[in-house]
PDB file of C-alpha atoms in Angstrom:
ATOM      1  CA  MET B   1       0.054   0.266   0.431  1.00 61.00           C
ATOM      2  CA  THR B   2       1.417   3.445  -1.111  1.00 68.00           C
ATOM      3  CA  PRO B   3       2.567   6.071   1.924  1.00 74.00           C
ATOM      4  CA  PRO B   4       0.235   9.077   2.049  1.00 76.00           C
ATOM      5  CA  VAL B   5       2.040  12.025   0.107  1.00 74.00           C
ATOM      6  CA  PRO B   6       2.171  14.640   2.826  1.00 77.00           C
ATOM      7  CA  PRO B   7       1.256  17.885   1.899  1.00 78.00           C
ATOM      8  CA  LEU B   8       2.728  20.695  -0.131  1.00 75.00           C
ATOM      9  CA  PRO B   9       4.290  23.728   1.406  1.00 76.00           C
ATOM     10  CA  PRO B  10       2.363  26.906   1.555  1.00 78.00           C
ATOM     11  CA  LEU B  11       3.171  29.337  -1.010  1.00 73.00           C
ATOM     12  CA  PRO B  12       4.313  33.199  -0.763  1.00 71.00           C
ATOM     13  CA  PRO B  13       2.694  35.972  -0.729  1.00 73.00           C
ATOM     14  CA  LEU B  14       1.992  37.338  -4.376  1.00 68.00           C
ATOM     15  CA  ALA B  15       3.647  40.428  -4.315  1.00 62.00           C
ATOM     16  CA  PRO B  16       0.699  43.789  -4.107  1.00 64.00           C
ATOM     17  CA  ALA B  17       0.240  44.566  -7.987  1.00 60.00           C
ATOM     18  CA  GLY B  18       1.186  47.915  -9.329  1.00 58.00           C
ATOM     19  CA  TYR B  19       4.553  48.475 -10.467  1.00 54.00           C
ATOM     20  CA  ARG B  20       7.843  46.653  -9.660  1.00 58.00           C
ATOM     21  CA  PRO B  21      11.539  47.932 -10.150  1.00 56.00           C
ATOM     22  CA  PRO B  22      13.182  45.689 -13.177  1.00 53.00           C
ATOM     23  CA  PHE B  23      15.582  43.753 -12.396  1.00 54.00           C
ATOM     24  CA  ALA B  24      17.782  45.455 -14.911  1.00 60.00           C
ATOM     25  CA  PRO B  25      17.017  49.481 -14.139  1.00 57.00           C
ATOM     26  CA  HIS B  26      18.721  50.689 -17.492  1.00 60.00           C
ATOM     27  CA  GLY B  27      18.336  47.650 -19.239  1.00 58.00           C
ATOM     28  CA  PRO B  28      14.740  48.046 -21.725  1.00 55.00           C
ATOM     29  CA  PHE B  29      12.020  48.339 -18.925  1.00 53.00           C
ATOM     30  CA  GLY B  30      14.192  49.909 -16.468  1.00 53.00           C
ATOM     31  CA  ASN B  31      11.690  53.104 -14.913  1.00 53.00           C
ATOM     32  CA  ARG B  32      12.930  55.474 -17.413  1.00 56.00           C
ATOM     33  CA  SER B  33      11.930  53.059 -20.375  1.00 55.00           C
ATOM     34  CA  PRO B  34       9.242  54.586 -22.588  1.00 59.00           C
ATOM     35  CA  TYR B  35       7.622  50.696 -22.075  1.00 57.00           C
ATOM     36  CA  ALA B  36       6.764  51.021 -18.492  1.00 54.00           C
ATOM     37  CA  ALA B  37       4.594  54.033 -19.779  1.00 57.00           C
ATOM     38  CA  SER B  38       2.971  52.073 -22.081  1.00 60.00           C
ATOM     39  CA  LEU B  39       1.944  49.966 -19.424  1.00 58.00           C
ATOM     40  CA  GLY B  40      -0.655  52.555 -17.784  1.00 55.00           C
ATOM     41  CA  TYR B  41       2.043  53.785 -15.700  1.00 50.00           C
ATOM     42  CA  PRO B  42       1.652  57.757 -16.056  1.00 49.00           C
ATOM     43  CA  ALA B  43       5.095  59.085 -15.628  1.00 50.00           C
ATOM     44  CA  GLY B  44       5.415  62.061 -13.243  1.00 45.00           C
ATOM     45  CA  MET B  45       2.367  60.761 -10.910  1.00 46.00           C
ATOM     46  CA  PRO B  46       3.712  62.203  -7.038  1.00 47.00           C
ATOM     47  CA  GLY B  47       5.266  58.371  -5.552  1.00 48.00           C
ATOM     48  CA  SER B  48       4.789  56.966  -8.645  1.00 46.00           C
ATOM     49  CA  PRO B  49       8.408  54.486  -9.236  1.00 48.00           C
ATOM     50  CA  TYR B  50       7.784  55.814 -12.745  1.00 46.00           C
ATOM     51  CA  PRO B  51       9.598  58.991 -13.297  1.00 48.00           C
ATOM     52  CA  GLY B  52       9.356  59.250 -16.575  1.00 47.00           C
ATOM     53  CA  LEU B  53      11.822  60.177 -19.272  1.00 47.00           C
ATOM     54  CA  ALA B  54      13.179  63.661 -19.182  1.00 47.00           C
ATOM     55  CA  PRO B  55      12.326  66.321 -21.013  1.00 53.00           C
ATOM     56  CA  LYS B  56      15.025  67.462 -23.515  1.00 58.00           C
ATOM     57  CA  PRO B  57      16.128  71.148 -23.247  1.00 68.00           C
ATOM     58  CA  PRO B  58      15.505  72.904 -26.092  1.00 76.00           C
ATOM     59  CA  LYS B  59      17.702  72.935 -28.559  1.00 77.00           C
ATOM     60  CA  PRO B  60      19.662  76.629 -29.045  1.00 77.00           C
ATOM     61  CA  PRO B  61      18.575  78.027 -32.072  1.00 75.00           C
ATOM     62  CA  LYS B  62      20.961  78.251 -35.139  1.00 72.00           C
ATOM     63  CA  VAL B  63      22.956  81.532 -35.915  1.00 68.00           C
ATOM     64  CA  ARG B  64      22.679  82.235 -39.398  1.00 73.00           C
ATOM     65  CA  SER B  65      25.666  82.145 -41.394  1.00 73.00           C
ATOM     66  CA  ARG B  66      27.476  85.805 -43.064  1.00 80.00           C
ATOM     67  CA  LEU B  67      29.462  83.133 -46.027  1.00 80.00           C
ATOM     68  CA  GLY B  68      25.908  83.796 -47.957  1.00 81.00           C
ATOM     69  CA  ARG B  69      25.947  87.387 -47.931  1.00 85.00           C
ATOM     70  CA  VAL B  70      29.568  87.816 -48.619  1.00 87.00           C
ATOM     71  CA  ILE B  71      29.569  85.971 -51.333  1.00 86.00           C
ATOM     72  CA  PHE B  72      26.625  87.478 -52.686  1.00 87.00           C
ATOM     73  CA  SER B  73      28.563  90.911 -52.092  1.00 89.00           C
ATOM     74  CA  LEU B  74      31.522  89.625 -53.902  1.00 89.00           C
ATOM     75  CA  ILE B  75      29.622  88.379 -56.773  1.00 89.00           C
ATOM     76  CA  CYS B  76      28.175  92.482 -56.998  1.00 90.00           C
ATOM     77  CA  VAL B  77      31.517  93.592 -56.694  1.00 90.00           C
ATOM     78  CA  SER B  78      32.725  91.507 -59.600  1.00 89.00           C
ATOM     79  CA  LEU B  79      30.616  92.483 -61.540  1.00 87.00           C
ATOM     80  CA  GLY B  80      30.663  95.753 -61.140  1.00 88.00           C
ATOM     81  CA  VAL B  81      34.547  95.904 -62.231  1.00 88.00           C
ATOM     82  CA  LEU B  82      33.443  93.743 -65.313  1.00 85.00           C
ATOM     83  CA  ALA B  83      31.054  96.651 -65.887  1.00 83.00           C
ATOM     84  CA  ALA B  84      33.484  99.496 -65.611  1.00 83.00           C
ATOM     85  CA  PHE B  85      36.229  97.740 -67.881  1.00 80.00           C
ATOM     86  CA  GLU B  86      33.720  96.634 -70.182  1.00 75.00           C
ATOM     87  CA  VAL B  87      32.450 100.381 -70.266  1.00 73.00           C
ATOM     88  CA  THR B  88      36.317 101.977 -70.017  1.00 72.00           C
ATOM     89  CA  THR B  89      39.373  99.620 -72.115  1.00 68.00           C
ATOM     90  CA  ALA B  90      37.742  95.949 -71.991  1.00 66.00           C
ATOM     91  CA  ASN B  91      35.796  94.046 -74.788  1.00 69.00           C
ATOM     92  CA  PHE B  92      34.856  90.501 -72.705  1.00 75.00           C
ATOM     93  CA  LEU B  93      32.953  87.730 -73.849  1.00 77.00           C
ATOM     94  CA  VAL B  94      28.896  87.210 -72.884  1.00 80.00           C
ATOM     95  CA  SER B  95      29.921  83.878 -70.791  1.00 82.00           C
ATOM     96  CA  THR B  96      32.862  86.160 -68.831  1.00 84.00           C
ATOM     97  CA  TYR B  97      30.030  87.581 -66.824  1.00 87.00           C
ATOM     98  CA  PHE B  98      28.998  83.839 -65.512  1.00 88.00           C
ATOM     99  CA  ALA B  99      32.579  82.475 -65.424  1.00 89.00           C
ATOM    100  CA  VAL B 100      33.319  85.698 -62.909  1.00 89.00           C
ATOM    101  CA  PRO B 101      30.446  84.950 -60.679  1.00 89.00           C
ATOM    102  CA  LEU B 102      31.154  80.924 -60.455  1.00 90.00           C
ATOM    103  CA  ALA B 103      34.450  81.097 -59.492  1.00 90.00           C
ATOM    104  CA  VAL B 104      33.318  83.032 -56.327  1.00 90.00           C
ATOM    105  CA  VAL B 105      31.315  80.693 -55.796  1.00 89.00           C
ATOM    106  CA  ALA B 106      33.379  77.954 -55.646  1.00 89.00           C
ATOM    107  CA  LEU B 107      35.589  80.087 -53.453  1.00 89.00           C
ATOM    108  CA  GLY B 108      32.741  80.336 -51.475  1.00 85.00           C
ATOM    109  CA  LEU B 109      32.007  76.355 -50.855  1.00 85.00           C
ATOM    110  CA  ILE B 110      35.082  75.924 -50.316  1.00 86.00           C
ATOM    111  CA  VAL B 111      35.576  78.071 -47.009  1.00 84.00           C
ATOM    112  CA  GLY B 112      32.348  77.179 -46.282  1.00 81.00           C
ATOM    113  CA  ALA B 113      33.689  73.516 -45.518  1.00 79.00           C
ATOM    114  CA  TRP B 114      35.203  75.074 -42.100  1.00 81.00           C
ATOM    115  CA  PHE B 115      33.737  78.587 -41.364  1.00 78.00           C
ATOM    116  CA  GLY B 116      30.241  78.942 -41.898  1.00 73.00           C
ATOM    117  CA  ARG B 117      27.679  77.215 -43.641  1.00 73.00           C
ATOM    118  CA  ALA B 118      26.301  78.605 -47.715  1.00 73.00           C
ATOM    119  CA  ARG B 119      23.961  75.756 -48.537  1.00 77.00           C
ATOM    120  CA  LEU B 120      22.186  77.554 -50.769  1.00 80.00           C
ATOM    121  CA  MET B 121      25.051  79.151 -52.723  1.00 82.00           C
ATOM    122  CA  ILE B 122      25.128  75.102 -54.316  1.00 84.00           C
ATOM    123  CA  LEU B 123      21.842  75.940 -55.945  1.00 86.00           C
ATOM    124  CA  LEU B 124      23.333  79.699 -56.912  1.00 85.00           C
ATOM    125  CA  GLY B 125      27.068  77.919 -58.291  1.00 86.00           C
ATOM    126  CA  VAL B 126      24.042  74.815 -60.313  1.00 88.00           C
ATOM    127  CA  LEU B 127      22.676  77.325 -62.013  1.00 89.00           C
ATOM    128  CA  LEU B 128      25.829  79.729 -63.127  1.00 87.00           C
ATOM    129  CA  SER B 129      27.426  76.864 -64.272  1.00 88.00           C
ATOM    130  CA  ILE B 130      24.614  75.824 -67.050  1.00 89.00           C
ATOM    131  CA  ALA B 131      24.546  79.391 -68.019  1.00 87.00           C
ATOM    132  CA  LEU B 132      27.954  79.629 -68.428  1.00 85.00           C
ATOM    133  CA  ALA B 133      27.731  76.061 -70.612  1.00 85.00           C
ATOM    134  CA  ILE B 134      25.160  78.064 -72.793  1.00 84.00           C
ATOM    135  CA  SER B 135      27.031  81.400 -73.181  1.00 80.00           C
ATOM    136  CA  THR B 136      29.886  79.399 -74.364  1.00 77.00           C
ATOM    137  CA  ALA B 137      28.273  77.746 -76.639  1.00 73.00           C
ATOM    138  CA  SER B 138      26.242  80.568 -78.292  1.00 66.00           C
ATOM    139  CA  THR B 139      29.675  82.345 -78.841  1.00 61.00           C
ATOM    140  CA  GLY B 140      31.325  78.803 -79.608  1.00 53.00           C
ATOM    141  CA  GLU B 141      30.764  80.327 -83.524  1.00 49.00           C
ATOM    142  CA  ASP B 142      32.175  83.453 -83.125  1.00 49.00           C
ATOM    143  CA  ILE B 143      35.633  82.488 -81.483  1.00 48.00           C
ATOM    144  CA  GLY B 144      35.731  78.914 -83.758  1.00 51.00           C
ATOM    145  CA  ARG B 145      38.570  77.494 -84.238  1.00 58.00           C
ATOM    146  CA  PRO B 146      41.224  79.488 -87.067  1.00 61.00           C
ATOM    147  CA  GLN B 147      40.707  78.650 -91.057  1.00 72.00           C
ATOM    148  CA  ARG B 148      43.232  80.745 -91.785  1.00 80.00           C
ATOM    149  CA  ILE B 149      47.081  80.862 -90.670  1.00 83.00           C
ATOM    150  CA  GLU B 150      48.990  82.386 -92.487  1.00 87.00           C
ATOM    151  CA  ASN B 151      51.515  85.270 -92.603  1.00 91.00           C
ATOM    152  CA  ILE B 152      50.942  87.855 -95.270  1.00 91.00           C
ATOM    153  CA  ASN B 153      53.658  89.728 -97.253  1.00 92.00           C
ATOM    154  CA  LEU B 154      52.957  92.251 -99.525  1.00 92.00           C
ATOM    155  CA  ASN B 155      55.574  93.850-101.429  1.00 92.00           C
ATOM    156  CA  PRO B 156      53.549  95.635-104.059  1.00 91.00           C
ATOM    157  CA  THR B 157      55.004  98.581-107.100  1.00 88.00           C
ATOM    158  CA  SER B 158      51.247 100.064-108.331  1.00 89.00           C
ATOM    159  CA  VAL B 159      47.885  99.775-107.161  1.00 89.00           C
ATOM    160  CA  LYS B 160      47.206  97.391-109.738  1.00 89.00           C
ATOM    161  CA  GLN B 161      49.155  95.287-107.741  1.00 90.00           C
ATOM    162  CA  LEU B 162      46.733  95.143-104.267  1.00 89.00           C
ATOM    163  CA  ASP B 163      43.572  93.489-103.566  1.00 89.00           C
ATOM    164  CA  ARG B 164      40.883  95.051-101.522  1.00 89.00           C
ATOM    165  CA  ASP B 165      41.441  93.021 -97.765  1.00 90.00           C
ATOM    166  CA  TYR B 166      44.210  90.814 -96.689  1.00 93.00           C
ATOM    167  CA  ARG B 167      42.717  88.694 -93.876  1.00 91.00           C
ATOM    168  CA  THR B 168      44.392  86.049 -91.314  1.00 91.00           C
ATOM    169  CA  ASP B 169      43.520  84.593 -89.117  1.00 88.00           C
ATOM    170  CA  ILE B 170      46.671  83.666 -86.709  1.00 89.00           C
ATOM    171  CA  GLY B 171      49.451  85.291 -88.208  1.00 89.00           C
ATOM    172  CA  ASP B 172      51.794  88.312 -89.686  1.00 93.00           C
ATOM    173  CA  ILE B 173      50.551  91.231 -92.000  1.00 94.00           C
ATOM    174  CA  ASN B 174      54.119  92.794 -93.191  1.00 94.00           C
ATOM    175  CA  ALA B 175      52.350  95.459 -96.209  1.00 93.00           C
ATOM    176  CA  ASP B 176      55.527  97.912 -97.166  1.00 93.00           C
ATOM    177  CA  LEU B 177      53.596 100.029 -99.257  1.00 91.00           C
ATOM    178  CA  SER B 178      56.297 102.643 -99.646  1.00 89.00           C
ATOM    179  CA  GLY B 179      57.369 101.972-103.180  1.00 89.00           C
ATOM    180  CA  VAL B 180      53.917 102.086-104.680  1.00 90.00           C
ATOM    181  CA  ASP B 181      52.243 106.060-106.408  1.00 88.00           C
ATOM    182  CA  PHE B 182      48.638 107.280-105.555  1.00 89.00           C
ATOM    183  CA  SER B 183      48.961 110.030-107.108  1.00 86.00           C
ATOM    184  CA  GLY B 184      45.515 110.399-108.725  1.00 86.00           C
ATOM    185  CA  GLU B 185      44.445 107.204-106.650  1.00 87.00           C
ATOM    186  CA  ASN B 186      41.716 107.161-104.860  1.00 89.00           C
ATOM    187  CA  THR B 187      42.246 103.519-103.175  1.00 90.00           C
ATOM    188  CA  ASP B 188      40.900 101.586-100.066  1.00 92.00           C
ATOM    189  CA  LEU B 189      42.175  98.973 -98.803  1.00 93.00           C
ATOM    190  CA  GLU B 190      41.499  96.306 -95.624  1.00 94.00           C
ATOM    191  CA  PHE B 191      44.352  94.490 -93.537  1.00 95.00           C
ATOM    192  CA  ARG B 192      42.552  92.375 -90.623  1.00 93.00           C
ATOM    193  CA  ILE B 193      43.994  89.593 -88.430  1.00 92.00           C
ATOM    194  CA  ASP B 194      40.982  87.954 -86.329  1.00 88.00           C
ATOM    195  CA  LEU B 195      42.402  86.655 -83.707  1.00 86.00           C
ATOM    196  CA  THR B 196      46.359  87.213 -83.182  1.00 88.00           C
ATOM    197  CA  GLY B 197      49.277  88.491 -84.155  1.00 91.00           C
ATOM    198  CA  ASN B 198      51.471  91.321 -85.657  1.00 93.00           C
ATOM    199  CA  MET B 199      50.735  94.631 -88.050  1.00 94.00           C
ATOM    200  CA  ARG B 200      52.949  96.213 -89.898  1.00 94.00           C
ATOM    201  CA  ILE B 201      52.856  98.688 -92.560  1.00 94.00           C
ATOM    202  CA  THR B 202      54.415 101.687 -94.494  1.00 93.00           C
ATOM    203  CA  LEU B 203      53.555 104.143 -96.486  1.00 92.00           C
ATOM    204  CA  PRO B 204      54.581 105.673 -99.124  1.00 90.00           C
ATOM    205  CA  PRO B 205      55.698 109.643 -97.741  1.00 87.00           C
ATOM    206  CA  ASN B 206      53.413 111.779-100.101  1.00 88.00           C
ATOM    207  CA  VAL B 207      50.106 109.956 -99.886  1.00 90.00           C
ATOM    208  CA  ASP B 208      47.071 111.185 -98.076  1.00 91.00           C
ATOM    209  CA  VAL B 209      46.238 108.616 -95.762  1.00 92.00           C
ATOM    210  CA  THR B 210      43.021 108.329 -93.788  1.00 92.00           C
ATOM    211  CA  VAL B 211      43.540 105.257 -91.156  1.00 92.00           C
ATOM    212  CA  GLU B 212      41.016 103.698 -89.294  1.00 93.00           C
ATOM    213  CA  VAL B 213      41.668 101.016 -86.368  1.00 93.00           C
ATOM    214  CA  ARG B 214      40.241  98.772 -84.327  1.00 91.00           C
ATOM    215  CA  VAL B 215      42.540  97.510 -82.058  1.00 90.00           C
ATOM    216  CA  GLU B 216      40.260  94.666 -79.448  1.00 85.00           C
ATOM    217  CA  GLY B 217      43.582  94.415 -76.828  1.00 84.00           C
ATOM    218  CA  GLY B 218      47.559  95.536 -77.148  1.00 87.00           C
ATOM    219  CA  ASP B 219      49.989  97.623 -79.011  1.00 89.00           C
ATOM    220  CA  CYS B 220      49.224 100.186 -81.837  1.00 91.00           C
ATOM    221  CA  HIS B 221      51.420 103.228 -83.142  1.00 91.00           C
ATOM    222  CA  ILE B 222      49.856 104.851 -86.070  1.00 91.00           C
ATOM    223  CA  LEU B 223      51.867 107.775 -87.556  1.00 89.00           C
ATOM    224  CA  GLY B 224      53.992 108.109 -83.905  1.00 85.00           C
ATOM    225  CA  ARG B 225      50.518 108.639 -82.484  1.00 89.00           C
ATOM    226  CA  GLU B 226      50.062 105.738 -79.460  1.00 88.00           C
ATOM    227  CA  CYS B 227      46.047 103.697 -79.749  1.00 85.00           C
ATOM    228  CA  GLY B 228      47.008 100.880 -78.149  1.00 80.00           C
ATOM    229  CA  GLY B 229      44.964  99.648 -75.123  1.00 81.00           C
ATOM    230  CA  PHE B 230      41.726  97.697 -74.623  1.00 80.00           C
ATOM    231  CA  ASN B 231      38.608  98.280 -77.349  1.00 82.00           C
ATOM    232  CA  GLN B 232      40.206 101.019 -79.434  1.00 84.00           C
ATOM    233  CA  ASN B 233      38.920 102.828 -82.275  1.00 88.00           C
ATOM    234  CA  ASN B 234      40.438 105.579 -83.826  1.00 89.00           C
ATOM    235  CA  GLU B 235      40.412 107.294 -86.947  1.00 91.00           C
ATOM    236  CA  PHE B 236      44.001 109.341 -88.003  1.00 91.00           C
ATOM    237  CA  THR B 237      44.604 111.915 -91.053  1.00 91.00           C
ATOM    238  CA  ASP B 238      48.141 112.816 -92.501  1.00 88.00           C
ATOM    239  CA  THR B 239      48.192 114.225 -95.344  1.00 85.00           C
ATOM    240  CA  GLY B 240      52.182 113.163 -95.861  1.00 80.00           C
ATOM    241  CA  THR B 241      55.792 115.178 -96.115  1.00 79.00           C
ATOM    242  CA  ASP B 242      54.532 117.055 -99.082  1.00 78.00           C
ATOM    243  CA  GLY B 243      51.127 118.429 -97.501  1.00 78.00           C
ATOM    244  CA  VAL B 244      47.484 117.796 -99.863  1.00 82.00           C
ATOM    245  CA  GLY B 245      48.301 115.939-103.157  1.00 78.00           C
ATOM    246  CA  GLY B 246      50.224 112.299-103.800  1.00 79.00           C
ATOM    247  CA  GLY B 247      46.160 110.455-103.878  1.00 87.00           C
ATOM    248  CA  GLU B 248      44.015 109.376-101.249  1.00 90.00           C
ATOM    249  CA  LEU B 249      44.241 106.501 -99.037  1.00 92.00           C
ATOM    250  CA  HIS B 250      41.979 104.965 -96.836  1.00 93.00           C
ATOM    251  CA  LEU B 251      43.155 101.568 -94.598  1.00 94.00           C
ATOM    252  CA  ASN B 252      40.474  99.599 -91.970  1.00 94.00           C
ATOM    253  CA  LEU B 253      42.577  98.234 -90.259  1.00 94.00           C
ATOM    254  CA  TYR B 254      41.445  95.457 -87.662  1.00 93.00           C
ATOM    255  CA  LEU B 255      43.735  93.505 -85.137  1.00 91.00           C
ATOM    256  CA  ARG B 256      42.128  91.285 -82.323  1.00 87.00           C
ATOM    257  CA  TYR B 257      45.286  91.136 -80.390  1.00 88.00           C
ATOM    258  CA  GLY B 258      48.579  91.607 -81.450  1.00 90.00           C
ATOM    259  CA  ASN B 259      50.806  94.531 -81.993  1.00 92.00           C
ATOM    260  CA  LEU B 260      50.264  97.318 -85.176  1.00 93.00           C
ATOM    261  CA  GLU B 261      51.927  99.472 -86.430  1.00 93.00           C
ATOM    262  CA  VAL B 262      51.819 102.314 -89.839  1.00 93.00           C
ATOM    263  CA  THR B 263      54.985 104.643 -90.056  1.00 91.00           C
ATOM    264  CA  ARG B 264      55.774 106.189 -93.586  1.00 86.00           C
TER     265      ARG B 264
END
């Protein structure tokens, strides 16, 4: 016969209902965990074992960077300087007015990597890059590849040996007209160097000459008078050593970049 089983010992009393401190106070069930609040224990109540999450301090307001305003001011100054040179001496391409501000923006963004913030300048740089590409492409036909690369040397002895115009893109023009007799003649001649080179024209001592000269950039001497610089348009008249008489000659000279000289 089986002996009787002794009775089980009484169970310990149950813990009172409510929130109990966790075993790991810094774990996911800690009294500062949002999970504790999800169990229905409101935070911040007097005597509550769950104090709730401490409110985050408000973020300090960001100090506005002055870099963007400095970059924009430099762009305005650079455009003003370009415009002043355009009116007085230089003759810039349209693309220059986009390239210079783009360079200023690029420099400002490099500085902004260490000092200040200028994120809006990135958008301005993109717009300037697009405008620069369009302006460069639109003026490409004006610059283009040189079609004529040659030196022109003239040493005629009569008006009949002269053409109406002589031109080259890259090269020198040396025209010695001192052996031509222009008496009783009224002659028009045009000499052009469309990109770069040097032009030298020698006239006979007695011809009455009118010289219209345009120089984009370079040195210029017309019968002892200075006309160099940038974007220069001038007209000179000289009757020679004998005064009025000896024929009439009209010279139309164009030089983009280089040196130009007219002597007798």
